[in-house]
Amino acid sequence: MRRFLRRLFNNWPLKLAAVGLATLMYGGLALSQNTQVYTNGIQVRPVNVPPKTFIVTGPQPVTAISYFAPPGVPVAATSFVATVDLGDVPAAGGIVTVPIDVKALDERIRILGYQPSTTGVELDEIIEKDVPVRVEHGTVPDGLTLGETTVVPENVTITGPKSVVSSVAAVRASVIIQAPPIDIDQDVPLVPIDLLGNAVSPVDVKPPTARVTIPVISNQNSATLRVNPVITGNPAAGFEIDSVTVDPQVRLVAGDAEDLAKLDEVDTEPIPMAGVSTDQTVEVGLALPTGVVEVKKAPVKVTIKLRPVTGTRTFTAGLRLVGASNTLTYRLSVDHVLVTIGGSVADLDRLSGAALVMDIDVAGLKTGTHEVTPTANPPIGTTIVAVSPPTVAVTIGTTAVTTPSASPQTGG
């Protein structure tokens, strides 16, 4: 027994190393026989994406995973999860290399390695801006005329990576003009475009569509008609309309042939002038009958000029001597005259009830009878139209002088 034990423990370190090496070789052989490579590809999922950022260049998929799994353990794409942490990636453009992390969802599967172990990603800041809606209709078939294009809304908001949104000049709404004429009235998808008209992506558009309306008219059903300004109400007291000018004087309209045949002019929307006392220039639209539309919608400029209302009115005016001498006497053939004054109604109204006086200039006249024309300075804005009688007879005499008589002298 003692001899057996001595032989057993003789050179025990070498024997122990040999046993360990054999065990390791057996384990390696067994492991190599169960090591496999999954090559169907695993998508890499970004995590911790910074807010208000856009992934311009995303992570590449994992193409090969080396793993160990006991016999009978099924392995599929759902057995692994691959992620990249973007929490420290700046949103400033440019490719940044980040490590890929792959985990097995089944504890019996041990991952030995995978390719690639890193990937490049690019983040950009998300911004938004408003851009106009641009309607494009292509070539218009011969014999057709387009009416005014309307689009609702006229502007939309786009959102996306700064490097992309900055290049967007407008959004395009494309429609097709067909013959025979069919009016366009539809919701049209909006496509972001740059200054050259090239589509730009990725960009989000809100709202994604716009309502486009375009009357499509046969040239045989259009007419050029005079524009008639419609004025309502009367100007302020003392004023009247002097002139009305319209620009443009005619307008091209379209519609059913029978409806157009009934028209020789088109009215504007009403222009109120009640109580107005100054010249007016306004822009108005047309008030078209049902079934008739403007081929090109645009405001009409109407200029209305006013003038004071003029007239005449006759007043009684007293007479006043001017330049009379204290040494002469004066007798007038009448004590008043009738004077007719012309001017605006407002100015004439202000004269009503006023005491009017005409001057009789007798300065330098000698004794005798003279025909003198009455004169006056009328109020500003008025003129003297006539005086009746036109002249007044003035008789000039001398003042009687009393000479005192001599007292009789008495003598003593």
C-alpha positions as MATLAB code, in Angstrom:
seq = 'MRRFLRRLFNNWPLKLAAVGLATLMYGGLALSQNTQVYTNGIQVRPVNVPPKTFIVTGPQPVTAISYFAPPGVPVAATSFVATVDLGDVPAAGGIVTVPIDVKALDERIRILGYQPSTTGVELDEIIEKDVPVRVEHGTVPDGLTLGETTVVPENVTITGPKSVVSSVAAVRASVIIQAPPIDIDQDVPLVPIDLLGNAVSPVDVKPPTARVTIPVISNQNSATLRVNPVITGNPAAGFEIDSVTVDPQVRLVAGDAEDLAKLDEVDTEPIPMAGVSTDQTVEVGLALPTGVVEVKKAPVKVTIKLRPVTGTRTFTAGLRLVGASNTLTYRLSVDHVLVTIGGSVADLDRLSGAALVMDIDVAGLKTGTHEVTPTANPPIGTTIVAVSPPTVAVTIGTTAVTTPSASPQTGG';
ca = [
       0.000    0.000    0.000;
       2.751    2.334    0.963;
       4.573    1.495   -2.240;
       1.406    2.239   -4.254;
       0.992    5.637   -2.681;
       4.639    6.444   -3.240;
       4.264    5.647   -6.956;
       1.033    7.640   -7.132;
       2.496   10.847   -5.760;
       5.880   10.455   -7.382;
       6.398   13.509   -9.738;
       2.876   14.705   -8.883;
       3.292   18.229  -10.336;
       4.047   16.754  -13.757;
       1.197   14.337  -13.485;
      -1.202   17.119  -12.417;
      -0.085   19.307  -15.307;
      -0.610   16.441  -17.690;
      -4.139   15.906  -16.407;
      -4.916   19.644  -16.729;
      -3.529   19.768  -20.245;
      -5.542   16.766  -21.244;
      -8.683   18.317  -19.771;
      -8.041   21.596  -21.590;
      -7.400   19.825  -24.862;
     -10.564   17.836  -24.467;
     -12.557   20.976  -23.595;
     -11.088   22.856  -26.574;
     -11.877   19.942  -28.852;
     -15.420   19.825  -27.551;
     -15.812   23.629  -27.817;
     -14.425   23.736  -31.334;
     -16.825   21.048  -32.356;
     -19.803   23.225  -31.030;
     -18.596   26.745  -32.093;
     -20.760   28.180  -34.880;
     -20.994   31.430  -36.931;
     -24.311   33.224  -37.546;
     -24.120   35.098  -40.884;
     -27.705   36.128  -41.666;
     -27.071   39.649  -40.345;
     -28.319   41.487  -37.269;
     -29.641   45.054  -37.462;
     -27.993   47.430  -35.000;
     -30.424   49.514  -32.933;
     -29.378   53.027  -31.802;
     -29.986   53.828  -28.132;
     -29.731   57.067  -26.117;
     -30.305   59.165  -29.253;
     -29.970   62.876  -28.271;
     -33.259   64.815  -28.470;
     -34.025   66.887  -31.591;
     -31.443   65.054  -33.656;
     -31.678   63.080  -36.874;
     -29.605   60.042  -37.779;
     -28.238   60.980  -41.184;
     -25.978   57.922  -41.478;
     -27.155   54.920  -39.469;
     -25.146   52.019  -38.043;
     -24.202   49.133  -40.360;
     -25.587   45.695  -39.508;
     -23.531   42.995  -37.789;
     -22.717   40.494  -40.518;
     -21.134   37.635  -38.540;
     -21.420   36.417  -34.933;
     -19.240   33.604  -33.564;
     -20.940   31.789  -30.695;
     -21.005   28.589  -28.672;
     -24.258   26.812  -27.997;
     -24.967   23.346  -26.642;
     -26.386   20.854  -29.119;
     -30.119   21.279  -29.667;
     -30.244   25.018  -28.820;
     -31.965   26.856  -31.709;
     -30.259   30.060  -32.953;
     -31.937   32.763  -35.071;
     -31.827   36.536  -35.581;
     -34.079   36.922  -32.555;
     -31.443   35.228  -30.417;
     -29.235   38.344  -30.478;
     -29.626   42.096  -29.913;
     -27.108   44.606  -31.272;
     -27.008   48.256  -30.143;
     -24.889   51.399  -30.399;
     -24.938   54.118  -27.729;
     -25.309   57.578  -29.343;
     -25.476   59.547  -26.101;
     -22.052   61.143  -26.637;
     -22.262   61.637  -30.405;
     -22.469   65.366  -31.324;
     -25.248   66.536  -33.675;
     -22.891   68.565  -35.802;
     -22.570   66.498  -38.962;
     -19.650   64.258  -39.853;
     -19.129   60.535  -39.361;
     -18.302   59.373  -35.820;
     -17.095   55.803  -35.062;
     -18.865   54.124  -32.145;
     -18.561   50.571  -30.719;
     -21.246   47.967  -31.338;
     -22.528   45.919  -28.412;
     -23.994   42.460  -29.153;
     -25.755   40.361  -26.513;
     -27.362   36.915  -26.626;
     -30.920   36.756  -25.376;
     -30.592   33.032  -24.547;
     -28.272   32.386  -21.568;
     -27.165   29.082  -23.112;
     -25.607   30.941  -26.039;
     -22.107   32.333  -25.418;
     -20.875   34.995  -27.885;
     -17.213   34.554  -28.814;
     -16.930   37.528  -31.230;
     -18.655   39.458  -34.005;
     -17.936   41.547  -37.083;
     -17.919   44.482  -37.421;
     -17.249   45.549  -33.845;
     -17.578   49.278  -34.638;
     -19.671   51.360  -37.050;
     -19.845   54.935  -38.326;
     -22.875   57.131  -37.542;
     -23.725   60.757  -38.356;
     -26.175   62.938  -36.422;
     -27.603   66.297  -37.466;
     -29.704   68.893  -35.651;
     -33.448   68.836  -36.441;
     -34.811   72.264  -37.439;
     -37.989   73.585  -39.025;
     -38.879   76.493  -41.302;
     -41.783   77.802  -43.356;
     -41.610   77.621  -47.148;
     -44.072   78.606  -49.908;
     -46.184   76.162  -51.901;
     -45.302   76.301  -55.612;
     -47.922   74.961  -58.031;
     -46.586   73.444  -61.263;
     -48.943   72.402  -64.056;
     -46.681   71.694  -67.007;
     -47.697   72.494  -70.582;
     -51.211   73.878  -71.131;
     -52.941   72.215  -74.124;
     -53.708   74.463  -77.082;
     -57.060   76.194  -76.936;
     -57.168   76.351  -73.141;
     -56.656   79.264  -70.755;
     -55.981   78.942  -67.037;
     -57.791   81.053  -64.504;
     -56.297   82.301  -61.268;
     -54.455   79.597  -59.317;
     -55.327   79.395  -55.628;
     -53.600   77.149  -53.120;
     -54.495   76.555  -49.471;
     -52.335   76.825  -47.466;
     -49.933   79.126  -49.271;
     -47.086   78.222  -46.875;
     -46.227   75.028  -44.992;
     -43.757   74.010  -42.278;
     -40.965   71.573  -43.061;
     -38.919   69.678  -40.477;
     -35.748   67.654  -40.857;
     -31.956   67.635  -40.521;
     -30.452   71.092  -40.711;
     -28.147   70.214  -43.603;
     -31.161   69.129  -45.679;
     -33.816   71.650  -44.590;
     -31.444   74.552  -45.289;
     -31.429   73.639  -48.987;
     -35.230   73.564  -49.371;
     -36.611   76.595  -51.256;
     -40.263   75.540  -51.604;
     -42.605   72.591  -51.780;
     -43.999   71.566  -55.147;
     -47.626   70.725  -55.870;
     -47.833   69.114  -59.315;
     -51.074   68.994  -61.291;
     -51.909   68.026  -64.873;
     -53.983   70.214  -67.218;
     -56.145   68.061  -69.446;
     -58.124   68.615  -72.625;
     -61.106   68.798  -72.856;
     -60.935   71.342  -70.021;
     -61.423   69.983  -66.500;
     -61.106   72.424  -63.599;
     -58.430   71.552  -61.045;
     -59.825   71.307  -57.506;
     -57.956   68.673  -55.523;
     -55.613   67.907  -52.635;
     -52.093   67.568  -54.016;
     -49.099   65.915  -52.253;
     -46.265   68.335  -51.500;
     -42.654   67.549  -52.431;
     -39.776   69.602  -50.939;
     -37.499   71.021  -53.666;
     -34.318   73.093  -53.847;
     -33.687   76.205  -55.925;
     -33.155   74.079  -59.036;
     -36.408   72.187  -58.581;
     -34.767   68.942  -57.461;
     -36.593   66.878  -54.839;
     -34.983   66.978  -51.386;
     -35.213   64.343  -48.651;
     -35.558   63.357  -45.882;
     -37.926   66.194  -44.946;
     -41.270   66.082  -43.136;
     -43.969   68.435  -44.520;
     -46.916   69.668  -42.447;
     -49.530   69.592  -43.768;
     -48.447   67.007  -46.358;
     -50.982   68.195  -48.966;
     -52.428   71.473  -50.244;
     -55.750   72.246  -51.921;
     -55.090   73.503  -55.453;
     -57.829   75.197  -57.473;
     -57.335   76.285  -61.103;
     -60.196   77.138  -63.476;
     -59.456   75.614  -66.887;
     -61.280   77.503  -69.615;
     -61.755   77.026  -73.316;
     -60.663   80.129  -75.227;
     -64.038   80.095  -76.972;
     -65.747   80.793  -73.634;
     -63.920   83.955  -72.609;
     -64.547   87.662  -73.150;
     -62.895   90.996  -72.425;
     -65.427   93.251  -70.691;
     -65.410   96.828  -69.415;
     -65.052   97.245  -65.651;
     -67.901   99.220  -64.070;
     -67.120  100.777  -60.660;
     -70.066  100.458  -58.268;
     -70.221  103.415  -55.837;
     -72.680  103.455  -52.943;
     -73.725  106.344  -50.706;
     -73.356  110.103  -51.131;
     -70.299  112.177  -50.194;
     -70.422  114.582  -47.293;
     -72.670  117.633  -47.574;
     -71.237  120.226  -49.919;
     -69.301  117.680  -52.015;
     -70.039  115.736  -55.139;
     -68.149  113.199  -57.257;
     -66.054  114.945  -59.877;
     -64.471  111.951  -61.659;
     -63.982  108.170  -61.361;
     -61.077  106.340  -63.015;
     -60.553  102.569  -63.156;
     -57.309  100.639  -63.694;
     -57.497   98.358  -65.613;
     -60.483   99.519  -67.615;
     -61.221   96.018  -68.966;
     -60.871   92.533  -67.559;
     -60.726   89.077  -69.197;
     -63.386   86.761  -67.793;
     -64.540   83.289  -68.714;
     -67.570   81.133  -68.244;
     -70.462   79.501  -69.984;
     -71.068   80.998  -73.419;
     -74.701   81.796  -72.595;
     -73.713   83.559  -69.362;
     -71.095   85.644  -71.144;
     -73.528   86.648  -73.874;
     -75.653   88.436  -71.244;
     -72.794   90.690  -70.125;
     -71.400   93.852  -71.646;
     -69.543   94.906  -68.499;
     -68.507   93.537  -65.107;
     -69.192   95.308  -61.816;
     -66.724   95.892  -59.025;
     -67.495   95.151  -55.425;
     -69.393   98.083  -53.821;
     -67.265  101.110  -52.886;
     -68.883  103.035  -49.980;
     -68.616  106.846  -50.230;
     -71.240  107.903  -47.657;
     -70.027  110.954  -45.710;
     -66.626  111.064  -47.442;
     -65.152  114.515  -48.058;
     -61.716  113.673  -49.544;
     -60.503  111.962  -52.703;
     -60.324  108.158  -52.459;
     -58.156  105.479  -54.123;
     -59.170  101.902  -53.305;
     -58.464   98.398  -54.593;
     -61.478   96.129  -54.955;
     -62.377   92.836  -56.557;
     -65.041   92.080  -59.121;
     -68.597   91.062  -58.228;
     -69.082   88.446  -60.927;
     -72.287   86.533  -61.547;
     -72.432   82.811  -60.849;
     -70.621   80.779  -63.474;
     -68.292   83.587  -64.560;
     -64.706   83.795  -63.287;
     -61.687   85.998  -63.847;
     -59.037   84.409  -66.012;
     -56.355   86.138  -63.936;
     -57.553   87.383  -60.600;
     -56.186   90.756  -59.513;
     -57.577   93.794  -57.678;
     -59.015   96.741  -59.599;
     -57.766  100.201  -58.606;
     -60.541  102.800  -58.484;
     -59.745  106.511  -57.970;
     -62.635  108.793  -56.982;
     -62.108  112.562  -56.987;
     -64.523  114.931  -55.258;
     -65.308  118.606  -55.779;
     -67.331  121.128  -53.807;
     -70.942  121.417  -54.860;
     -71.361  124.938  -56.384;
     -74.433  127.116  -56.778;
     -75.760  130.673  -56.443;
     -77.860  132.345  -53.841;
     -79.371  135.892  -53.702;
     -79.126  137.945  -50.523;
     -80.321  141.429  -49.459;
     -77.356  143.712  -48.738;
     -77.376  147.098  -47.075;
     -75.411  150.094  -48.450;
     -72.544  151.903  -46.784;
     -70.972  155.222  -47.862;
     -67.228  155.182  -48.172;
     -65.136  158.381  -48.463;
     -67.965  160.795  -47.571;
     -67.104  164.436  -46.774;
     -68.388  166.149  -43.661;
     -69.105  169.275  -45.699;
     -71.424  167.589  -48.153;
     -74.774  165.879  -48.010;
     -75.534  162.522  -49.656;
     -78.852  161.010  -50.677;
     -79.126  157.475  -52.169;
     -81.774  156.394  -54.626;
     -82.216  153.050  -52.729;
     -81.313  151.877  -49.233;
     -80.397  148.264  -50.221;
     -79.570  146.083  -53.219;
     -79.994  142.402  -54.111;
     -76.633  140.630  -54.485;
     -76.273  137.173  -56.071;
     -73.267  135.202  -54.716;
     -71.847  132.022  -56.203;
     -69.788  129.325  -54.456;
     -69.924  125.937  -52.794;
     -73.100  124.979  -51.009;
     -71.184  124.783  -47.763;
     -69.868  128.340  -48.157;
     -73.274  129.666  -49.194;
     -74.863  127.991  -46.199;
     -72.442  129.829  -43.931;
     -73.615  133.157  -45.410;
     -77.266  132.505  -44.597;
     -78.479  134.929  -41.946;
     -75.333  137.032  -42.098;
     -75.579  140.819  -42.422;
     -74.249  141.645  -45.871;
     -73.171  145.194  -46.748;
     -72.159  146.718  -50.109;
     -69.895  149.795  -50.310;
     -70.791  153.006  -52.182;
     -67.519  154.837  -52.822;
     -68.153  158.626  -53.017;
     -64.644  159.837  -52.318;
     -63.795  162.807  -54.509;
     -67.266  163.227  -55.980;
     -68.556  166.795  -56.399;
     -72.028  168.064  -55.828;
     -74.647  166.732  -58.164;
     -76.057  163.275  -58.986;
     -73.738  160.335  -59.722;
     -74.284  156.655  -60.645;
     -72.086  154.574  -58.362;
     -71.521  150.797  -58.623;
     -71.823  148.965  -55.276;
     -68.729  146.902  -54.371;
     -67.825  144.340  -51.724;
     -65.145  141.772  -50.810;
     -67.008  138.439  -50.811;
     -66.023  135.681  -48.358;
     -63.208  133.343  -49.436;
     -64.482  130.694  -51.831;
     -67.366  132.811  -53.128;
     -67.802  135.362  -55.907;
     -70.312  138.113  -56.651;
     -72.317  137.052  -59.672;
     -74.733  140.018  -59.978;
     -76.050  143.092  -58.150;
     -79.520  144.537  -58.645;
     -79.727  147.379  -59.328;
     -76.208  147.419  -60.748;
     -75.734  151.110  -59.861;
     -77.090  153.452  -57.198;
     -77.839  157.140  -57.826;
     -76.082  159.353  -55.272;
     -77.151  163.021  -55.036;
     -74.536  165.220  -53.387;
     -75.326  168.660  -52.025;
     -73.715  171.269  -49.859;
     -74.361  171.707  -46.203;
     -76.408  174.954  -45.477;
     -74.328  177.534  -43.536;
     -76.220  179.938  -41.179;
     -74.714  183.463  -41.026;
     -75.547  185.281  -37.779;
     -77.320  188.730  -38.317;
     -75.692  191.980  -37.054;
     -77.081  193.412  -33.811;
     -78.474  197.026  -34.169;
     -76.300  199.632  -32.543;
     -77.835  202.145  -30.165;
     -76.396  205.502  -29.658;
     -76.457  207.406  -26.507;
];
